[in-house]
Short mmCIF file of C-alpha atoms and ligand atoms in Angstrom, two decimals:
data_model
loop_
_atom_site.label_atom_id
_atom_site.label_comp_id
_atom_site.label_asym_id
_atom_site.label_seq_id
_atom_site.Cartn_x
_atom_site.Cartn_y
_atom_site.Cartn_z
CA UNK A 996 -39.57 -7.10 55.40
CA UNK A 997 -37.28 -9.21 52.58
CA UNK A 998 -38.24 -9.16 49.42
CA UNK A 999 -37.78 -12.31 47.86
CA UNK A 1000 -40.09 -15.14 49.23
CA UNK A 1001 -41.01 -18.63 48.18
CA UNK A 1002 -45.18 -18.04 48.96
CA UNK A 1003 -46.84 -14.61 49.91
CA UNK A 1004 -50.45 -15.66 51.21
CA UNK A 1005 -52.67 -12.71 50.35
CA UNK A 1006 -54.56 -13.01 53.92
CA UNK A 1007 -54.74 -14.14 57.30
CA UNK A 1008 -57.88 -15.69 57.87
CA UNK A 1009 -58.26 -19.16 58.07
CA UNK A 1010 -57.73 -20.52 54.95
CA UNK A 1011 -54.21 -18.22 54.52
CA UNK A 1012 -52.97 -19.85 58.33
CA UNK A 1013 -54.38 -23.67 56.90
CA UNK A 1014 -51.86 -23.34 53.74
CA UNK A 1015 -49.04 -21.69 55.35
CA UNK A 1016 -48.62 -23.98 57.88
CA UNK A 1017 -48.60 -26.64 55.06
CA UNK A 1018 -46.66 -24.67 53.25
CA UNK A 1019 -43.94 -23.61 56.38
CA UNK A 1020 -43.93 -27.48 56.96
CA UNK A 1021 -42.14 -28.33 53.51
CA UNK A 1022 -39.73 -26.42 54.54
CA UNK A 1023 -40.73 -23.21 52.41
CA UNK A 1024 -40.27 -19.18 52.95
CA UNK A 1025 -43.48 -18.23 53.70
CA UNK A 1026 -45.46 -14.31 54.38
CA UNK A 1027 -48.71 -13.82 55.07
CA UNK A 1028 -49.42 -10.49 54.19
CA UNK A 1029 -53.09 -9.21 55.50
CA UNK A 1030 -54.72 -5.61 55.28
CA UNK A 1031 -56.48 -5.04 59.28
CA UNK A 1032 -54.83 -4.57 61.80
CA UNK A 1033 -55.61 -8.06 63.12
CA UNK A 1034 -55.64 -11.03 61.89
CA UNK A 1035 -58.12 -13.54 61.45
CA UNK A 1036 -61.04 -12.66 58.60
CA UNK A 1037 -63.89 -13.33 58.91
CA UNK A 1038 -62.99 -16.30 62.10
CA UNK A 1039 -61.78 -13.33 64.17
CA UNK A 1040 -63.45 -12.74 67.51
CA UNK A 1041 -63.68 -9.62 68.96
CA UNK A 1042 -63.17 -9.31 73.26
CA UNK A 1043 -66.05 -6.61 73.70
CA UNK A 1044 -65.78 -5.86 77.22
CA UNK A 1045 -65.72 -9.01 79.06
CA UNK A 1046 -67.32 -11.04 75.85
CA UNK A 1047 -66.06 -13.03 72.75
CA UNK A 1048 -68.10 -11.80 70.09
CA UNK A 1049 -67.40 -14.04 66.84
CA UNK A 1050 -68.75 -12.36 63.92
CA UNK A 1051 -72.67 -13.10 63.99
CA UNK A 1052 -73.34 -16.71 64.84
CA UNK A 1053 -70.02 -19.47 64.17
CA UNK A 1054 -70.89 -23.62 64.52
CA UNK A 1055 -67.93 -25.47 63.79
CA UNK A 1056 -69.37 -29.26 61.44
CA UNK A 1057 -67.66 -31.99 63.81
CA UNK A 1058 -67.90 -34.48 60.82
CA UNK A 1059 -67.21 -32.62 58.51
CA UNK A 1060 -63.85 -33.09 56.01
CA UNK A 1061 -62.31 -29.73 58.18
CA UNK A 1062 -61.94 -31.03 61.45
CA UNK A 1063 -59.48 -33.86 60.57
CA UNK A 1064 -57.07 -31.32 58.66
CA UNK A 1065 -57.37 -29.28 61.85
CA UNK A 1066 -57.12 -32.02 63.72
CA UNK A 1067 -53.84 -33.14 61.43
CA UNK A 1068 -52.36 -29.45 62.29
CA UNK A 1069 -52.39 -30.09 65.84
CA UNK A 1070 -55.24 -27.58 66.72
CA UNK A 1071 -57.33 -28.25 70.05
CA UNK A 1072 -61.06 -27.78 69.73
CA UNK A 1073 -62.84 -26.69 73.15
CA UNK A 1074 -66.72 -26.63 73.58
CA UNK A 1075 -70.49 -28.14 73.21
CA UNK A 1076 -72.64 -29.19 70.60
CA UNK A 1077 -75.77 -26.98 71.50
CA UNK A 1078 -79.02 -28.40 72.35
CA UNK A 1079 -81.13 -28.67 69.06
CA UNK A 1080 -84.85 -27.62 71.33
CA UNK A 1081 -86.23 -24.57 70.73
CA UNK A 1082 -88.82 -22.82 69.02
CA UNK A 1083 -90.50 -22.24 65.35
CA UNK A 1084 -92.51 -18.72 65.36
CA UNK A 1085 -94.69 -18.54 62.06
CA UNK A 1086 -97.05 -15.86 62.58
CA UNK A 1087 -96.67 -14.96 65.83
CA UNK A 1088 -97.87 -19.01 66.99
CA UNK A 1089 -95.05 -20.62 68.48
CA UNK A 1090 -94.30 -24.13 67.80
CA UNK A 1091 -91.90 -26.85 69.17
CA UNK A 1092 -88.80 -27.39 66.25
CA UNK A 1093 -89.10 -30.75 65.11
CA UNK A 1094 -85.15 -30.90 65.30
CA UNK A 1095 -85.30 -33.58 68.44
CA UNK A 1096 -87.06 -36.71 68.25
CA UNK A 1097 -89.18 -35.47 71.54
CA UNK A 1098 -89.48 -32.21 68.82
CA UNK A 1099 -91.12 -33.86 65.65
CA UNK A 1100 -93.16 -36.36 68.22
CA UNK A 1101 -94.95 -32.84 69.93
CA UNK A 1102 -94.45 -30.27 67.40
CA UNK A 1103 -97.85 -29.04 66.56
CA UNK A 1104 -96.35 -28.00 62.66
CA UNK A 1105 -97.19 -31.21 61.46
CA UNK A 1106 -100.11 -33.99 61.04
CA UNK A 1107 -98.49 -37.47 61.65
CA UNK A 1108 -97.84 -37.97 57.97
CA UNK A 1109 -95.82 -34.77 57.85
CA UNK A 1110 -94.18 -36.44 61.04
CA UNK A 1111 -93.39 -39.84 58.95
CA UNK A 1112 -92.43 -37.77 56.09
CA UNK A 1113 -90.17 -35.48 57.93
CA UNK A 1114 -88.26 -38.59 59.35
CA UNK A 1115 -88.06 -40.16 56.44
CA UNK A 1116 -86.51 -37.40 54.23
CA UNK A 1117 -84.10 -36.65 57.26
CA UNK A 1118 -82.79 -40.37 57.18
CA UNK A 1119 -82.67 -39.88 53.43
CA UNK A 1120 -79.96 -37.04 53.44
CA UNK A 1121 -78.15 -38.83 56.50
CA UNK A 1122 -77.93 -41.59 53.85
CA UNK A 1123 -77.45 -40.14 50.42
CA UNK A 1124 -74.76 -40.57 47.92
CA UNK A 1125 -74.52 -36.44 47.36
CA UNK A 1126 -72.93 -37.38 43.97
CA UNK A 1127 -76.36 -39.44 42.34
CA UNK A 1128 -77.80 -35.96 42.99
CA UNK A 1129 -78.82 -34.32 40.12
CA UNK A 1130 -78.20 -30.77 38.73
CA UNK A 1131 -80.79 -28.95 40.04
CA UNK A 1132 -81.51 -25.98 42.29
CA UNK A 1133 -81.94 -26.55 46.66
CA UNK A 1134 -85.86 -25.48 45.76
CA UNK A 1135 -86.46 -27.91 42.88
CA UNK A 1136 -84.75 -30.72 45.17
CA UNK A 1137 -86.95 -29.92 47.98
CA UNK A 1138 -90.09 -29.86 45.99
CA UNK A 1139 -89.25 -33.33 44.56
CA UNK A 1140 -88.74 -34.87 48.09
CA UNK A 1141 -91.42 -33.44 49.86
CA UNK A 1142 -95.30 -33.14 48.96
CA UNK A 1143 -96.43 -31.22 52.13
CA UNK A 1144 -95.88 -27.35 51.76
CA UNK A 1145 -94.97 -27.75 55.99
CA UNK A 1146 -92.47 -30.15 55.26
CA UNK A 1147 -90.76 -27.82 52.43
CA UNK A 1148 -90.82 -24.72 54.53
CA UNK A 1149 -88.89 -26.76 57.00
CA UNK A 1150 -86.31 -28.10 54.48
CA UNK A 1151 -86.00 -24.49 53.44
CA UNK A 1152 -85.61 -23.92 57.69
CA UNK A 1153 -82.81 -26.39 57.53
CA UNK A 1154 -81.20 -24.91 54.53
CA UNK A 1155 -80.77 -21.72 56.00
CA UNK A 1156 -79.47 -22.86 59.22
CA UNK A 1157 -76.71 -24.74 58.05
CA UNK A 1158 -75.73 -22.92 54.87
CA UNK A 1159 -76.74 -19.20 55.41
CA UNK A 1160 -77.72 -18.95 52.20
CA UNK A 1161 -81.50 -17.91 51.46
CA UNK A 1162 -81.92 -17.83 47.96
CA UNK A 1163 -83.16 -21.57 47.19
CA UNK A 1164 -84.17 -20.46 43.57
CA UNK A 1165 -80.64 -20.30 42.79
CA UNK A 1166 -78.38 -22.47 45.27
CA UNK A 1167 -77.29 -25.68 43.81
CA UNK A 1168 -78.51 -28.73 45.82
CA UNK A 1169 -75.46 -31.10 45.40
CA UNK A 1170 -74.01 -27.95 47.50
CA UNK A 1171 -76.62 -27.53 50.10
CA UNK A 1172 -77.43 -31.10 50.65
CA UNK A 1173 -74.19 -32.24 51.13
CA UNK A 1174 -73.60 -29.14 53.60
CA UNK A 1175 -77.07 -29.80 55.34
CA UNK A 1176 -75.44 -33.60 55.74
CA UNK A 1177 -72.64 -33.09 57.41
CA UNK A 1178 -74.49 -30.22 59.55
CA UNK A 1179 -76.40 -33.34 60.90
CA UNK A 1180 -73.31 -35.00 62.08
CA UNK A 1181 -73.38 -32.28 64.53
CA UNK A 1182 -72.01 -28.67 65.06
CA UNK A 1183 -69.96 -27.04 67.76
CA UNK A 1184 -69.97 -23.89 69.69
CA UNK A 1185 -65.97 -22.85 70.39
CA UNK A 1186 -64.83 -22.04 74.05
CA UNK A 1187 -64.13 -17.85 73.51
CA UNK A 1188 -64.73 -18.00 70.02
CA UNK A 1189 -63.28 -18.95 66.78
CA UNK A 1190 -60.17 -16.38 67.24
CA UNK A 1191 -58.62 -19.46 69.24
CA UNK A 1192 -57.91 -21.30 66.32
CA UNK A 1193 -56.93 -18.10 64.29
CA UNK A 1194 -54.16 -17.96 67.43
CA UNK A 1195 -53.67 -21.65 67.66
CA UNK A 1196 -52.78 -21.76 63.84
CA UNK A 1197 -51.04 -18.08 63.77
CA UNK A 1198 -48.67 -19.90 66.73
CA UNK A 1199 -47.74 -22.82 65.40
CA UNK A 1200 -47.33 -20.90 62.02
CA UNK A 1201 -44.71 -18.63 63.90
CA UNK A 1202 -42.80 -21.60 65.23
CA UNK A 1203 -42.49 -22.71 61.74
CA UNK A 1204 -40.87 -19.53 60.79
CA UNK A 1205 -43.87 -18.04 58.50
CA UNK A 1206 -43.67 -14.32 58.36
CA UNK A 1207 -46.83 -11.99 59.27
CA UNK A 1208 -47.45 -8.46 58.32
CA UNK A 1209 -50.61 -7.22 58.96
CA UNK A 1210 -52.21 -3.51 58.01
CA UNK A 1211 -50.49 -3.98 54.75
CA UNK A 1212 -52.63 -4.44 51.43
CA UNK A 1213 -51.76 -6.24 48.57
CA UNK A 1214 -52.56 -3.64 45.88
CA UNK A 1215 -51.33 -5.61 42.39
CA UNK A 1216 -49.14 -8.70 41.28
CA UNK A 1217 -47.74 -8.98 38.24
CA UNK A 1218 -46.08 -12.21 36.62
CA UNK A 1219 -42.56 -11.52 34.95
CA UNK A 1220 -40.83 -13.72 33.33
CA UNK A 1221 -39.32 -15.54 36.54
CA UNK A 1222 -41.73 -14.71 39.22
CA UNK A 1223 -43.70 -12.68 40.58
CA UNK A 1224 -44.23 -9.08 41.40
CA UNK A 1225 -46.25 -7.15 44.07
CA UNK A 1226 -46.91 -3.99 45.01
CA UNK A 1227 -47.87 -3.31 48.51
CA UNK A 1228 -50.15 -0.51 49.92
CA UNK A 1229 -46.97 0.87 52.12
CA UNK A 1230 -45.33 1.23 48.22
CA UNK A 1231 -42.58 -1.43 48.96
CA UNK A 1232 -42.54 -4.10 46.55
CA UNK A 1233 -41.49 -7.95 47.07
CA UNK A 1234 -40.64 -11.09 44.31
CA UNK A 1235 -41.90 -14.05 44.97
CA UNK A 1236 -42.25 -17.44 43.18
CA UNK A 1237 -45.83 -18.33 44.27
CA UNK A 1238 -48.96 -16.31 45.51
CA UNK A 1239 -51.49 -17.68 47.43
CA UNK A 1240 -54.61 -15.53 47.32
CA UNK A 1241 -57.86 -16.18 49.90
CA UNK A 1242 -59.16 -12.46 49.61
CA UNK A 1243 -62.57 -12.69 47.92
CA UNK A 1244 -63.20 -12.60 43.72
CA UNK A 1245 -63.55 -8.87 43.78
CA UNK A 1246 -60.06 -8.18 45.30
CA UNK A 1247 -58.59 -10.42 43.78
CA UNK A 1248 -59.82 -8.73 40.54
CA UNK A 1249 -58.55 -5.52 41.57
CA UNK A 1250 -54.83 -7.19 42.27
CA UNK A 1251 -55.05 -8.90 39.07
CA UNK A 1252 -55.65 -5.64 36.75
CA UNK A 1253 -55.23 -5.55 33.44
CA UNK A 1254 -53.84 -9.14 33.50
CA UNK A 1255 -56.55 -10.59 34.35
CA UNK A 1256 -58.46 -13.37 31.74
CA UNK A 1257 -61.33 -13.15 29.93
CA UNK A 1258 -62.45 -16.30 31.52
CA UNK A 1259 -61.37 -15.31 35.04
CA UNK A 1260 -63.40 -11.75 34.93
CA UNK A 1261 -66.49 -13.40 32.80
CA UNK A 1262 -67.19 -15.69 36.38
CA UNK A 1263 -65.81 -13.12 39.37
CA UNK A 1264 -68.00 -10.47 37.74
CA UNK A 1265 -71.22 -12.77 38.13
CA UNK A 1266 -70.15 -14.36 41.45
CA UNK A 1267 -72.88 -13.20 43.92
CA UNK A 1268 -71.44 -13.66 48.07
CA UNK A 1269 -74.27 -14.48 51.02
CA UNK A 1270 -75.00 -12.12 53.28
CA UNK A 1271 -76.58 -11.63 56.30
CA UNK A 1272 -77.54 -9.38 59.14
CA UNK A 1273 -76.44 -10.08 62.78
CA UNK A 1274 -76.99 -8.66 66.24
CA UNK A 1275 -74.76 -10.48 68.45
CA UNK A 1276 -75.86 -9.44 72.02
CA UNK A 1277 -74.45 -10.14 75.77
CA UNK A 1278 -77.46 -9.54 78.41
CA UNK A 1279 -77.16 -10.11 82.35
CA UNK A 1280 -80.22 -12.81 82.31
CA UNK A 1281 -82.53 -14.08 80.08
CA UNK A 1282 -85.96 -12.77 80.49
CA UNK A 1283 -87.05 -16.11 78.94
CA UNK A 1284 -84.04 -18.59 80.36
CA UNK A 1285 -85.64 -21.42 78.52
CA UNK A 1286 -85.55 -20.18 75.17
CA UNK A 1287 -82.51 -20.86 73.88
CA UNK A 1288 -83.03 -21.59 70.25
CA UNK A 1289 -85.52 -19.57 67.90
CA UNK A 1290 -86.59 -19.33 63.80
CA UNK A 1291 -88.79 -18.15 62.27
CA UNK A 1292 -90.63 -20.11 59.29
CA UNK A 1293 -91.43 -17.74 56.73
CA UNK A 1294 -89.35 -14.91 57.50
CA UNK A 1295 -85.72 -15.59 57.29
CA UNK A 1296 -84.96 -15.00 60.99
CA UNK A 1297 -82.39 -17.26 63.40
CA UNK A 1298 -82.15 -16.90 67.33
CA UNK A 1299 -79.65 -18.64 69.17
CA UNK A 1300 -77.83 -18.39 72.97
CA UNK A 1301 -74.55 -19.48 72.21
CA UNK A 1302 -73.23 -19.01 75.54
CA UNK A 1303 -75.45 -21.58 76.59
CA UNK A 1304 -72.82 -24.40 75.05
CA UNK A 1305 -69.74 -23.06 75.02
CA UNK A 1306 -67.54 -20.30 77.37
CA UNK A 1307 -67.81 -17.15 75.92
CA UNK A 1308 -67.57 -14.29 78.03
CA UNK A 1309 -65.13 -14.08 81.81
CA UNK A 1310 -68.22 -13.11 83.66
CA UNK A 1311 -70.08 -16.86 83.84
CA UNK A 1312 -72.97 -15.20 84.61
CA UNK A 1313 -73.22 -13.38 81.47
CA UNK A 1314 -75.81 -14.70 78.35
CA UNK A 1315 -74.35 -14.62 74.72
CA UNK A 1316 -76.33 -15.18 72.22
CA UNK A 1317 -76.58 -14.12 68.27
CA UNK A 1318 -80.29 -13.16 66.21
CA UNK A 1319 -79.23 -13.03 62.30
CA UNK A 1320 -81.40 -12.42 58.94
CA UNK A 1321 -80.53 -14.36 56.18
CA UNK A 1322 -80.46 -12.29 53.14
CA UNK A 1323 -81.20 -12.80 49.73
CA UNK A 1324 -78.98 -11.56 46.72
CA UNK A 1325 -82.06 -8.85 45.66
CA UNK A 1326 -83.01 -7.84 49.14
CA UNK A 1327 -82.72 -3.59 49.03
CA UNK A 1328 -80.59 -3.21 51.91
CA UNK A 1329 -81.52 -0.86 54.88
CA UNK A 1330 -79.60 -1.01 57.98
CA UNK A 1331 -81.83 1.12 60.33
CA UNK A 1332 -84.90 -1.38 59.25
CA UNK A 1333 -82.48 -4.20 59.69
CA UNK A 1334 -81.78 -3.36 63.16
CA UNK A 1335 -85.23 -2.64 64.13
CA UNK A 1336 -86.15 -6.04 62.78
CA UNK A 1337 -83.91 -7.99 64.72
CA UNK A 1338 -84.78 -6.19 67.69
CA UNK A 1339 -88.53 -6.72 67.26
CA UNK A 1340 -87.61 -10.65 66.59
CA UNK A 1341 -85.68 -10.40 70.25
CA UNK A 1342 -88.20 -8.81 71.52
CA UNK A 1343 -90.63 -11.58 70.63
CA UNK A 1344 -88.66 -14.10 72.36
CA UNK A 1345 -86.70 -12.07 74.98
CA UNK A 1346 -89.29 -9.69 75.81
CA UNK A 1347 -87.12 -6.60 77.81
CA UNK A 1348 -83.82 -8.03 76.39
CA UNK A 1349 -82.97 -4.17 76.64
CA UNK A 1350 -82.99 -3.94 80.46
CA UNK A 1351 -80.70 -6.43 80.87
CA UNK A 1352 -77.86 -5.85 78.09
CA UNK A 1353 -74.61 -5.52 78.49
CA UNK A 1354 -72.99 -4.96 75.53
CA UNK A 1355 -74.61 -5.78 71.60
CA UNK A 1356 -73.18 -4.90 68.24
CA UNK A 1357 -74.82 -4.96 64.63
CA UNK A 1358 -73.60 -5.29 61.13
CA UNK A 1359 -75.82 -4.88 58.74
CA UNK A 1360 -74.66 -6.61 55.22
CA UNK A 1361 -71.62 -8.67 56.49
CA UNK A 1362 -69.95 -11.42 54.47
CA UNK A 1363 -71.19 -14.80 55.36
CA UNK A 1364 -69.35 -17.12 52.29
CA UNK A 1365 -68.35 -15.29 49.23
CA UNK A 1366 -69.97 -17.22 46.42
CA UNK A 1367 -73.42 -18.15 47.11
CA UNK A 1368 -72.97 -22.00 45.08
CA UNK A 1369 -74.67 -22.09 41.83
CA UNK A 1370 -75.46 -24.83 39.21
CA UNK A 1371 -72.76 -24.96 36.50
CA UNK A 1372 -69.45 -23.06 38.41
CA UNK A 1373 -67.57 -25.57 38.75
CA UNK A 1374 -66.06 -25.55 35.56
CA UNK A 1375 -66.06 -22.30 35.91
CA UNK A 1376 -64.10 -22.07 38.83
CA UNK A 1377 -61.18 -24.57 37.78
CA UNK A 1378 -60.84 -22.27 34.43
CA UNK A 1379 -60.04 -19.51 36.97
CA UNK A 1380 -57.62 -21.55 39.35
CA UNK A 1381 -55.78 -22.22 35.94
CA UNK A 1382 -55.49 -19.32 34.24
CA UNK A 1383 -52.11 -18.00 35.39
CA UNK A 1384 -49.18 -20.48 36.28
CA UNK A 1385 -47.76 -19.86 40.01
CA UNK A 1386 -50.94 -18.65 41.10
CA UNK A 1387 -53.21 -20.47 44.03
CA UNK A 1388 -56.82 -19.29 45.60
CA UNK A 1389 -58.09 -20.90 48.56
CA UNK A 1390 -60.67 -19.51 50.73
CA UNK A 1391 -64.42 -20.29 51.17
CA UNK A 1392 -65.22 -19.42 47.76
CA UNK A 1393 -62.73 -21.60 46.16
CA UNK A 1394 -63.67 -24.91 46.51
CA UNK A 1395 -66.32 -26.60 44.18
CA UNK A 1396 -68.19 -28.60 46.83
CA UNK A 1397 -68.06 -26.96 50.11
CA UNK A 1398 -68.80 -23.61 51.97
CA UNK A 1399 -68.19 -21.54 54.55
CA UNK A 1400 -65.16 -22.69 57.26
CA UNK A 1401 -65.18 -26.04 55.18
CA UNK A 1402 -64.25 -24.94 51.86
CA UNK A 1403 -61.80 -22.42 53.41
CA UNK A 1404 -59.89 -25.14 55.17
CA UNK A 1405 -60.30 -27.58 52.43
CA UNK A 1406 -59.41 -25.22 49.53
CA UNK A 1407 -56.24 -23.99 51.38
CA UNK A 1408 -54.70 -27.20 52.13
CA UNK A 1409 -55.53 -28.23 48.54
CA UNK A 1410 -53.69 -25.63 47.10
CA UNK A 1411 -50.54 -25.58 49.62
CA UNK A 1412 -50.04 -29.47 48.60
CA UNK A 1413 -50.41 -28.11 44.65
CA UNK A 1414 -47.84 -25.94 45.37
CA UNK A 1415 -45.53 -28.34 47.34
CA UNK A 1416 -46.02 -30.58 44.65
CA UNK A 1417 -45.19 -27.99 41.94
CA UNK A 1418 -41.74 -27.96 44.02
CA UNK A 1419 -41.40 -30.93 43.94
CA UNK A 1420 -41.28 -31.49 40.33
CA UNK A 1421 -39.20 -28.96 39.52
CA UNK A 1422 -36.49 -30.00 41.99
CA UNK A 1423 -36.53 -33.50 40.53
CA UNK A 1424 -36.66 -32.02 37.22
CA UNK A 1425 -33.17 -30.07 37.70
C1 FAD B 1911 -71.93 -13.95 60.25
C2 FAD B 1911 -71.09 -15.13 59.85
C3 FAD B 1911 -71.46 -16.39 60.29
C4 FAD B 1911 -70.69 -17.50 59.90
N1 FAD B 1911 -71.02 -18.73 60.39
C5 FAD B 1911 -70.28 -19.80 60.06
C6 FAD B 1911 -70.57 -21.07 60.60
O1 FAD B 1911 -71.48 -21.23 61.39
N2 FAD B 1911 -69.80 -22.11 60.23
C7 FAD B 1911 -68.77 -21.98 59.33
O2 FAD B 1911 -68.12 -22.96 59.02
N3 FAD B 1911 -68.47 -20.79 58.81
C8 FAD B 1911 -69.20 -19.69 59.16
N4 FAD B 1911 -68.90 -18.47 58.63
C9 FAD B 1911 -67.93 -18.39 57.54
C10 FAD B 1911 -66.48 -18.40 57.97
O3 FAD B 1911 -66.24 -17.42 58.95
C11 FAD B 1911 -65.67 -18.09 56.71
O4 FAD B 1911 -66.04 -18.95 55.67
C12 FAD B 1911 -64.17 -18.23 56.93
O5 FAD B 1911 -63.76 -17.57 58.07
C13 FAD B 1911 -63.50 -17.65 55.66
O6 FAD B 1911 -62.11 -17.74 55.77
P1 FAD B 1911 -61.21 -17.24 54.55
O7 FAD B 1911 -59.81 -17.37 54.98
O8 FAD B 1911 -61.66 -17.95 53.31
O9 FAD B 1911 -61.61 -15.72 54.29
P2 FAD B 1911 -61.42 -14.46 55.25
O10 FAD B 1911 -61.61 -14.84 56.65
O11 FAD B 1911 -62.28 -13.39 54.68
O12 FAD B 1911 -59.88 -14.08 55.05
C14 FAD B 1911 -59.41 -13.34 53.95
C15 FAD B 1911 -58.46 -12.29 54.48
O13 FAD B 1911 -57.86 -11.61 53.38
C16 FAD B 1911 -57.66 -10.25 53.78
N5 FAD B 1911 -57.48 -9.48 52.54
C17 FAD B 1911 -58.40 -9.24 51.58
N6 FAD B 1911 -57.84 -8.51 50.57
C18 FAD B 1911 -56.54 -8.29 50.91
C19 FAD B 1911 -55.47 -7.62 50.27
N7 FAD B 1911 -55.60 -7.01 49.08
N8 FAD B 1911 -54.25 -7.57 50.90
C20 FAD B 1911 -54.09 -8.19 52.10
N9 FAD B 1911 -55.10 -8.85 52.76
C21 FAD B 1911 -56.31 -8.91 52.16
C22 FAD B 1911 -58.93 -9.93 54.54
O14 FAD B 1911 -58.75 -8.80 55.38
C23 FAD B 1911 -59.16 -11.22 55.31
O15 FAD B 1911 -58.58 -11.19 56.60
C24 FAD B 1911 -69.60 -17.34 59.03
C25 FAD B 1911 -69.24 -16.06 58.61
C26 FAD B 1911 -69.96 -14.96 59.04
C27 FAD B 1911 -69.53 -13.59 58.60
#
């Protein structure tokens, strides 16, 4: 490896492959240095015997601000919006989602005013100006828009299916409304998985002449007077003149040490990430073949057969699907009653899933976004971008607005055209 670089990215997920192509594109000396073995993050997808397992459930927003920087990077997207019909289970009764016009006209969840009002508030967000939105939390919003308790539980449905996060006392609305907007514009399900844009963007990242060393750790960077430092877990150390950092606020404390601000620790310390439990699962057959999309209303519960929309095992035959609990930031975690949970909620809608399965996997407490969005960060958050010259985050955490693959993409691309500017300036300005 050199040891004198003009950008090390500290990973290779998506938002470290967004900026370094940027980055590689300007004509810049680019590594990304990331600590598995593979790269990816959280967008990897794992081939588990003949199946592409993403990690838990993955919908890509096909209006959302994303897909034209993707799109701008030259990276093909292959696969099918899924089918919104399925079911609501509240109490055992099973009711038709109102998430299809044919679904609010039959649902049995609502009286016809809920129906009116349910329409109405959906053509509401399709339409609103996210910025007249006041500061408030996702529950306070949803209590002012909606006077029937069945048409809040269902904005609390919707919240939860597009932003994973389950905590509505505490999410700021700006943040889930706009999400739940764009979410409306439709989603995708990728052809074998999100690790074909991981390879897609590692590829054309290559070509550029970016640098990639995975199973290395970024232990600590220091700023000297010139540049920077940084110590690696294989004890080499490297100079560079800008770092690029998409690991989450905790690591990036740890890299930071001692020089880390006031300002910078006072918010990562109280940043709090959304989490969730998934069993992804690949079964010969449904039991049920026409139940292909599940929640459940007042427990935080999602079902979905992703294989249904897009390619995502070599057997066609084979059924893919995902069943995920939402946590929230207090739940005590357990993963043996986790596990049993989600089975039981298969087993409600796949009843003898087991004698068909193939292959599952479950992670308990993974990583959905790391910063569940709260009133008041963004100030916050800029404070931190600023507190130390030469140094960039990105990642889904980053970005004041957005979550999840969005704020990722968008945070990385905004911070690789900081840096290029940066450049820029101080070419001009010798
Ligand atoms: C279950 C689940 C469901 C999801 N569903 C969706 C969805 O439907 N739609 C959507 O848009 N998004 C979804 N997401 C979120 C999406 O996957 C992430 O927001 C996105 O992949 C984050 O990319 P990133 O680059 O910001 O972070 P990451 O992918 O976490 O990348 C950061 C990288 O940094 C590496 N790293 C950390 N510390 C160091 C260090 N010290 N040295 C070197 N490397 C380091 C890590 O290993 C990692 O590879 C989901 C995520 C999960 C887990």
């Amino acid at each position: 490896m050199d040891n004198k670089w003009d950008v090390v990215i500290v990973g290779g997920g998506l938002a470290g492959y967004v900026a370094a192509n940027y980055l590689a594109k300007a004509g810049m000396s680019i590594l990304i240095i990331e600590k598995d073995k593979k790269v990816g993050g959280r967008a990897r997808t794992d081939k588990i015997n003949q199946q592409f397992f993403n990690l838990g459930p993955h919908a890509f927003y096909t209006k959302g601000n994303a897909a034209p920087i993707l799109q701008e990077l030259g990276i093909e997207l292959h696969g099918k919006s899924p089918k919104l019909n399925g079911l609501l289970i509240d109490n055992r009764v099973e009711y038709t989602a109102p998430f299809t016009p044919l679904g609010v006209l039959t649902t049995g969840l609502f009286s016809w005013k809920e129906r009116m009002d349910w329409l109405n508030i959906l053509w509401k967000i399709k339409s609103m100006k996210i910025e007249n939105l006041s500061e408030q939390t996702f529950q306070q919003w949803v209590q002012e828009i909606a006077q029937s308790k069945n048409v809040q539980k269902l904005l609390l449905i919707l919240g939860r299916l597009s932003t994973y996060c389950h905590a509505p006392e505490k999410v700021s609305a700006r943040v889930i409304v706009a999400h739940l907007k764009m979410v409306l514009g439709g989603v995708l399900y990728i052809d074998k998985g999100w690790q074909t844009i991981i390879d897609q963007l590692h590829n054309k990242s290559v070509t550029s002449g970016v640098q990639i060393q995975t199973g290395v750790r970024v232990n600590e960077f220091k700023m000297t007077e010139k540049n920077f430092r940084l110590s690696l877990s294989t004890e080499e150390e490297l100079t560079c003149n800008y770092v690029l950092s998409t690991t989450g606020p905790r690591e990036l404390m740890k890299m930071l040490g001692d020089n880390i601000t006031q300002a910078q620790l006072d918010f990562f310390t109280q940043v709090i990430p959304v989490k969730g439990a998934s069993l992804d699962v690949a079964l010969t057959q449904l039991p049920k073949p026409n139940r292909l999309f599940a929640m459940e209303v007042t427990e935080p519960f999602y079902y979905s057969v992703h294989s249904n929309a897009a390619i995502l095992s070599e057997n066609e035959n084979t059924v893919v699907l995902h069943v995920f609990k939402y946590l929230h930031p207090d739940d005590n975690i357990n993963g043996k009653l986790l596990k049993n949970e989600l089975e039981q909620f298969l087993e409600k809608i796949q009843p003898g899933w087991q004698n068909y399965k193939v292959s599952s996997r479950f992670m308990p407490t993974i990583t959905v976004n790391q910063r569940l969005p709260q009133i008041g960060e963004d100030h916050k958050l800029q404070c931190s971008k600023l507190a130390m010259s030469g140094l960039y985050l990105a990642g889904d955490w980053t970005s004041p607005h957005s979550i999840l693959s969005e704020g990722a993409i968008i945070s990385a691309k905004q911070a690789a055209e900081e840096i290029i500017e940066k450049e820029q300036r101080l070419y001009c300005a010798n």
